[in-house]
Structure formats: structure tokens, C-alpha cells
PDB file of C-alpha atoms and ligand atoms in Angstrom:
ATOM      1  CA  MET O  76      -5.726   4.749  -9.931  1.00 98.00           C
ATOM      2  CA  ILE O  77      -3.532   2.202  -7.998  1.00 98.00           C
ATOM      3  CA  ALA O  78       0.327   2.438  -7.622  1.00 98.00           C
ATOM      4  CA  LEU O  79       2.048  -1.195  -7.826  1.00 98.00           C
ATOM      5  CA  ALA O  80       5.379  -2.001  -6.935  1.00 99.00           C
ATOM      6  CA  CYS O  81       7.473  -5.073  -5.960  1.00 99.00           C
ATOM      7  CA  ASP O  82      10.986  -6.503  -5.532  1.00 98.00           C
ATOM      8  CA  HIS O  83      11.978  -9.668  -6.950  1.00 98.00           C
ATOM      9  CA  GLY O  84      10.490 -11.309  -4.012  1.00 98.00           C
ATOM     10  CA  GLY O  85       7.095 -10.077  -4.854  1.00 98.00           C
ATOM     11  CA  PHE O  86       7.395 -10.245  -8.544  1.00 98.00           C
ATOM     12  CA  GLU O  87       5.226 -13.469  -8.663  1.00 98.00           C
ATOM     13  CA  LEU O  88       2.671 -12.412  -6.441  1.00 98.00           C
ATOM     14  CA  MET O  89       2.171  -9.133  -8.367  1.00 98.00           C
ATOM     15  CA  GLY O  90       1.345 -11.118 -11.436  1.00 98.00           C
ATOM     16  CA  PHE O  91      -1.776 -12.477  -9.641  1.00 98.00           C
ATOM     17  CA  VAL O  92      -2.819  -9.021  -8.191  1.00 98.00           C
ATOM     18  CA  LYS O  93      -2.540  -7.529 -11.562  1.00 98.00           C
ATOM     19  CA  SER O  94      -4.814 -10.185 -13.017  1.00 98.00           C
ATOM     20  CA  TYR O  95      -7.202  -9.482 -10.227  1.00 98.00           C
ATOM     21  CA  LEU O  96      -7.170  -5.687 -10.817  1.00 98.00           C
ATOM     22  CA  ASP O  97      -7.453  -6.527 -14.640  1.00 98.00           C
ATOM     23  CA  GLU O  98     -10.643  -8.831 -13.988  1.00 98.00           C
ATOM     24  CA  ASN O  99     -12.070  -6.314 -11.664  1.00 98.00           C
ATOM     25  CA  GLY O 100     -11.702  -2.995 -14.223  1.00 98.00           C
ATOM     26  CA  LEU O 101      -9.240  -1.420 -11.670  1.00 98.00           C
ATOM     27  CA  LEU O 102      -6.702   0.957 -13.021  1.00 98.00           C
ATOM     28  CA  TYR O 103      -3.085   0.606 -11.894  1.00 98.00           C
ATOM     29  CA  ARG O 104       0.247   1.900 -12.913  1.00 98.00           C
ATOM     30  CA  ASP O 105       2.951  -0.686 -12.347  1.00 98.00           C
ATOM     31  CA  PHE O 106       6.180   0.756 -11.197  1.00 98.00           C
ATOM     32  CA  GLY O 107       8.187  -2.661 -11.419  1.00 95.00           C
ATOM     33  CA  THR O 108      10.454  -4.509 -10.671  1.00 98.00           C
ATOM     34  CA  HIS O 109       9.421  -6.559 -13.752  1.00 98.00           C
ATOM     35  CA  SER O 110      11.382  -9.917 -13.247  1.00 97.00           C
ATOM     36  CA  ASP O 111      12.308 -12.208 -10.679  1.00 96.00           C
ATOM     37  CA  GLU O 112      16.172 -10.700 -10.825  1.00 98.00           C
ATOM     38  CA  SER O 113      17.371  -9.465  -7.569  1.00 98.00           C
ATOM     39  CA  CYS O 114      16.917  -5.833  -6.937  1.00 98.00           C
ATOM     40  CA  ASP O 115      16.453  -3.340  -4.020  1.00 98.00           C
ATOM     41  CA  TYR O 116      12.760  -2.761  -2.867  1.00 98.00           C
ATOM     42  CA  PRO O 117      13.587   1.126  -1.789  1.00 98.00           C
ATOM     43  CA  ASP O 118      13.846   1.776  -5.263  1.00 98.00           C
ATOM     44  CA  PHE O 119      10.410   0.781  -6.203  1.00 98.00           C
ATOM     45  CA  ALA O 120       8.791   1.689  -3.040  1.00 98.00           C
ATOM     46  CA  ALA O 121       9.873   5.248  -3.831  1.00 98.00           C
ATOM     47  CA  LEU O 122       8.436   5.325  -7.255  1.00 98.00           C
ATOM     48  CA  ALA O 123       5.163   4.113  -6.191  1.00 98.00           C
ATOM     49  CA  GLY O 124       5.143   6.327  -3.093  1.00 98.00           C
ATOM     50  CA  ARG O 125       5.970   9.401  -4.559  1.00 98.00           C
ATOM     51  CA  CYS O 126       3.265   9.023  -7.175  1.00 98.00           C
ATOM     52  CA  ILE O 127       0.732   8.471  -4.186  1.00 98.00           C
ATOM     53  CA  ALA O 128       2.245  11.662  -2.415  1.00 98.00           C
ATOM     54  CA  ASP O 129       2.029  13.467  -5.621  1.00 97.00           C
ATOM     55  CA  GLY O 130      -1.708  12.776  -5.926  1.00 97.00           C
ATOM     56  CA  GLU O 131      -1.438  10.904  -9.205  1.00 98.00           C
ATOM     57  CA  CYS O 132      -2.153   7.683  -7.612  1.00 98.00           C
ATOM     58  CA  ASP O 133      -4.710   7.332  -5.085  1.00 98.00           C
ATOM     59  CA  ARG O 134      -3.687   3.895  -3.264  1.00 98.00           C
ATOM     60  CA  GLY O 135      -0.636   1.679  -3.451  1.00 98.00           C
ATOM     61  CA  ILE O 136      -0.246  -1.893  -3.268  1.00 99.00           C
ATOM     62  CA  LEU O 137       3.569  -2.829  -2.393  1.00 99.00           C
ATOM     63  CA  ILE O 138       4.789  -6.390  -2.230  1.00 99.00           C
ATOM     64  CA  CYS O 139       8.291  -7.976  -1.057  1.00 98.00           C
ATOM     65  CA  GLY O 140       9.304 -11.211   0.717  1.00 98.00           C
ATOM     66  CA  THR O 141       8.038 -10.206   3.881  1.00 98.00           C
ATOM     67  CA  GLY O 142       6.420  -6.797   3.199  1.00 98.00           C
ATOM     68  CA  ILE O 143       8.620  -5.335   5.817  1.00 98.00           C
ATOM     69  CA  GLY O 144      11.147  -3.706   3.612  1.00 98.00           C
ATOM     70  CA  MET O 145       8.531  -2.021   1.363  1.00 98.00           C
ATOM     71  CA  SER O 146       6.651  -0.796   4.513  1.00 98.00           C
ATOM     72  CA  ILE O 147       9.706   0.804   6.035  1.00 98.00           C
ATOM     73  CA  ALA O 148      10.478   2.374   2.801  1.00 98.00           C
ATOM     74  CA  ALA O 149       7.323   3.730   1.920  1.00 98.00           C
ATOM     75  CA  ASN O 150       6.454   5.331   5.217  1.00 98.00           C
ATOM     76  CA  LYS O 151       9.700   7.583   4.834  1.00 97.00           C
ATOM     77  CA  ILE O 152       7.748   9.413   2.035  1.00 97.00           C
ATOM     78  CA  PRO O 153       5.882  12.264   3.672  1.00 97.00           C
ATOM     79  CA  GLY O 154       2.196  11.525   3.237  1.00 97.00           C
ATOM     80  CA  ILE O 155       2.359   7.947   2.726  1.00 98.00           C
ATOM     81  CA  ARG O 156       0.528   5.802   5.487  1.00 98.00           C
ATOM     82  CA  ALA O 157       1.687   2.214   4.510  1.00 98.00           C
ATOM     83  CA  ALA O 158       0.256  -0.549   6.517  1.00 98.00           C
ATOM     84  CA  LEU O 159       1.878  -4.237   6.424  1.00 99.00           C
ATOM     85  CA  CYS O 160      -0.775  -6.528   6.652  1.00 98.00           C
ATOM     86  CA  SER O 161      -1.492 -10.216   6.835  1.00 98.00           C
ATOM     87  CA  ASP O 162      -4.867 -10.777   8.279  1.00 98.00           C
ATOM     88  CA  PRO O 163      -8.287  -9.399   7.104  1.00 98.00           C
ATOM     89  CA  PHE O 164      -9.198  -7.553  10.182  1.00 98.00           C
ATOM     90  CA  SER O 165      -5.938  -5.438  10.057  1.00 98.00           C
ATOM     91  CA  ALA O 166      -6.630  -4.495   6.417  1.00 98.00           C
ATOM     92  CA  GLU O 167      -9.928  -3.481   7.187  1.00 98.00           C
ATOM     93  CA  MET O 168      -9.004  -1.237  10.327  1.00 98.00           C
ATOM     94  CA  THR O 169      -6.179   0.202   8.958  1.00 98.00           C
ATOM     95  CA  ARG O 170      -8.573   1.944   6.245  1.00 98.00           C
ATOM     96  CA  ARG O 171     -11.172   2.481   8.724  1.00 98.00           C
ATOM     97  CA  HIS O 172      -9.028   4.008  11.404  1.00 98.00           C
ATOM     98  CA  ASN O 173      -5.436   4.898   9.782  1.00 98.00           C
ATOM     99  CA  ASP O 174      -6.650   5.776   6.494  1.00 98.00           C
ATOM    100  CA  ALA O 175      -3.762   4.146   5.091  1.00 98.00           C
ATOM    101  CA  ASN O 176      -3.092   4.926   1.471  1.00 98.00           C
ATOM    102  CA  VAL O 177      -0.682   1.880   0.975  1.00 98.00           C
ATOM    103  CA  ILE O 178      -0.971  -1.947   1.741  1.00 99.00           C
ATOM    104  CA  CYS O 179       2.190  -3.976   1.935  1.00 99.00           C
ATOM    105  CA  LEU O 180       2.052  -7.550   1.665  1.00 99.00           C
ATOM    106  CA  GLY O 181       4.654 -10.483   2.141  1.00 98.00           C
ATOM    107  CA  ALA O 182       4.814 -12.852  -0.553  1.00 98.00           C
ATOM    108  CA  ARG O 183       6.818 -15.213   1.481  1.00 98.00           C
ATOM    109  CA  VAL O 184       4.111 -14.888   4.214  1.00 98.00           C
ATOM    110  CA  LEU O 185       0.882 -15.094   2.258  1.00 98.00           C
ATOM    111  CA  ALA O 186      -0.730 -17.443  -0.360  1.00 98.00           C
ATOM    112  CA  ALA O 187      -2.191 -15.707  -3.432  1.00 98.00           C
ATOM    113  CA  GLY O 188      -5.529 -16.169  -2.378  1.00 98.00           C
ATOM    114  CA  ALA O 189      -5.069 -14.659   1.143  1.00 98.00           C
ATOM    115  CA  ALA O 190      -3.213 -11.606  -0.426  1.00 98.00           C
ATOM    116  CA  LEU O 191      -5.906 -10.749  -2.801  1.00 98.00           C
ATOM    117  CA  LYS O 192      -8.557 -11.031  -0.028  1.00 98.00           C
ATOM    118  CA  LEU O 193      -6.785  -8.278   1.780  1.00 98.00           C
ATOM    119  CA  ILE O 194      -6.608  -6.159  -1.299  1.00 98.00           C
ATOM    120  CA  LYS O 195     -10.121  -6.601  -1.865  1.00 98.00           C
ATOM    121  CA  ILE O 196     -10.734  -5.020   1.544  1.00 98.00           C
ATOM    122  CA  PHE O 197      -8.249  -2.658   1.338  1.00 98.00           C
ATOM    123  CA  LEU O 198      -9.593  -1.290  -1.680  1.00 98.00           C
ATOM    124  CA  SER O 199     -13.350  -1.354  -0.736  1.00 98.00           C
ATOM    125  CA  THR O 200     -12.921   0.020   2.920  1.00 98.00           C
ATOM    126  CA  GLY O 201     -13.721   3.557   3.557  1.00 98.00           C
ATOM    127  CA  PHE O 202     -12.014   5.703   6.277  1.00 98.00           C
ATOM    128  CA  GLU O 203     -14.057   6.601   9.403  1.00 95.00           C
ATOM    129  CA  SER O 204     -13.385  10.805   8.906  1.00 92.00           C
ATOM    130  CA  GLY O 205     -14.453  13.407  10.874  1.00 90.00           C
ATOM    131  CA  GLY O 206     -13.687  12.486  14.377  1.00 93.00           C
ATOM    132  CA  ARG O 207     -10.886  11.008  16.546  1.00 96.00           C
ATOM    133  CA  HIS O 208      -9.570   8.977  13.582  1.00 96.00           C
ATOM    134  CA  SER O 209      -9.133  12.250  11.736  1.00 96.00           C
ATOM    135  CA  GLN O 210      -7.532  14.027  14.425  1.00 96.00           C
ATOM    136  CA  ARG O 211      -5.135  11.046  14.845  1.00 96.00           C
ATOM    137  CA  VAL O 212      -4.442  11.301  10.975  1.00 96.00           C
ATOM    138  CA  ARG O 213      -3.648  15.020  10.963  1.00 96.00           C
ATOM    139  CA  LYS O 214      -1.042  14.156  13.860  1.00 96.00           C
ATOM    140  CA  LEU O 215       0.441  11.752  11.428  1.00 95.00           C
ATOM    141  CA  ASP O 216       0.777  14.376   8.994  1.00 93.00           C
ATOM    142  CA  GLU O 217       2.242  16.734  11.315  1.00 95.00           C
ATOM    143  CA  LEU O 218       5.308  14.145  12.057  1.00 93.00           C
ATOM    144  CA  ASP O 219       5.391  14.305   8.224  1.00 91.00           C
ATOM    145  CA  GLY O 220       5.920  17.942   8.192  1.00 89.00           C
ATOM    146  CA  LEU O 221       2.598  18.458   6.522  1.00 79.00           C
ATOM    147  CA  ALA O 222       0.292  19.845   8.781  1.00 65.00           C
ATOM    148  CA  GLU O 223      -0.234  22.833   6.644  1.00 62.00           C
ATOM    149  CA  LEU O 224      -2.610  20.525   4.368  1.00 58.00           C
ATOM    150  CA  HIS O 225      -5.403  20.876   7.196  1.00 52.00           C
TER     151      HIS O 225
HETATM  152  C1  RB5 K   2      14.604  -9.995  -0.614  1.00 81.36           C
HETATM  153  O1  RB5 K   2      15.435 -11.341  -0.336  1.00 81.36           O
HETATM  154  C2  RB5 K   2      13.949  -9.374   0.825  1.00 81.36           C
HETATM  155  O2  RB5 K   2      14.867  -9.112   1.631  1.00 81.36           O
HETATM  156  C3  RB5 K   2      12.691  -8.619   0.514  1.00 81.36           C
HETATM  157  O3  RB5 K   2      11.977  -8.928  -0.714  1.00 81.36           O
HETATM  158  C4  RB5 K   2      11.835  -8.109   1.515  1.00 81.36           C
HETATM  159  O4  RB5 K   2      11.668  -9.142   2.119  1.00 81.36           O
HETATM  160  C5  RB5 K   2      12.703  -7.160   2.613  1.00 81.36           C
HETATM  161  O5  RB5 K   2      12.064  -6.868   3.582  1.00 81.36           O
END
């Protein structure tokens, strides 16, 4: 289950993202916002991020104008590893090396086609677990006070 959230800046792009997920049979929960009326991105990042941190959703796609506000907000939630991506290499590597569970996108940075390409990579790439990358992700969890999980 994928958690979706956007602010007004990301609302239009999120429509394309939902169509893409629907076409590919990928399930999601849409935490809003649901219009292009001005709103505050931390409110929506919190809803989606908590759902992932609670284990109800596995991954998240967060969109605002730049993706920056969403990534700052999401990374304040323990257990969230949110990566702001604007290129395919970063989208792949943040899964392989960081085990990122959230991708943040900037609707004013990326064309829709480019954003969907990053989402496809993010959702289809696995984590290289078991070695040095697992150790580093464990240390990220320690920073979150989640060391007891391991
Ligand atoms: C909204 O105008 C804009 O500030 C927001 O979408 C985002 O880019 C913040 O990081």
C-alpha cells in the first residue's frame, strides 16, 4: 500500500501519479490535499508519514512545489527515510543504498513524464540489505531513537 500526499503545488501532478498507479494496479491511500487551494505541506506529510511509520503503508509518494518542504517534514517522523529525487540515478540509489521508504518530488521541477519515471524506479528497486547499507540504515534508525527495532 502506497501513501500519497501533496500540497496545492503538487495537486495537479498527483492526478497523473494516481492515474499511473491505477493503470498499473498499484494500491494507494490518498491523504490529500484534494484541491489546488493553498494549504500547508507539513499537515499532509504528517498524515502520510505516520501511516508508513505505523506500518499501514509500505512506501510513500509526497509532492509539493519543489519537493523540499515535503522531504523536510517527512524526515522529522521517526522511521521515515524520505528522499527528494529529480533524476533516475538518485531514485534507484536511494532504494538500493538508503532503503528510502518515501520519494519526494517537485511538481515545479519535474515534468509529469519524468516524475512517473522516477516513481517507477522507486517502486521497483530493492534494498541491498545485509551488508554495509543495512548497518548504515540501522544507524539512521538510532538517530530516530528506533534502535530497539534491530
Ligand atoms: C508552495 O507555494 C510551496 O512553497 C510548496 O509547495 C513547496 O515547494 C515547499 O517546499
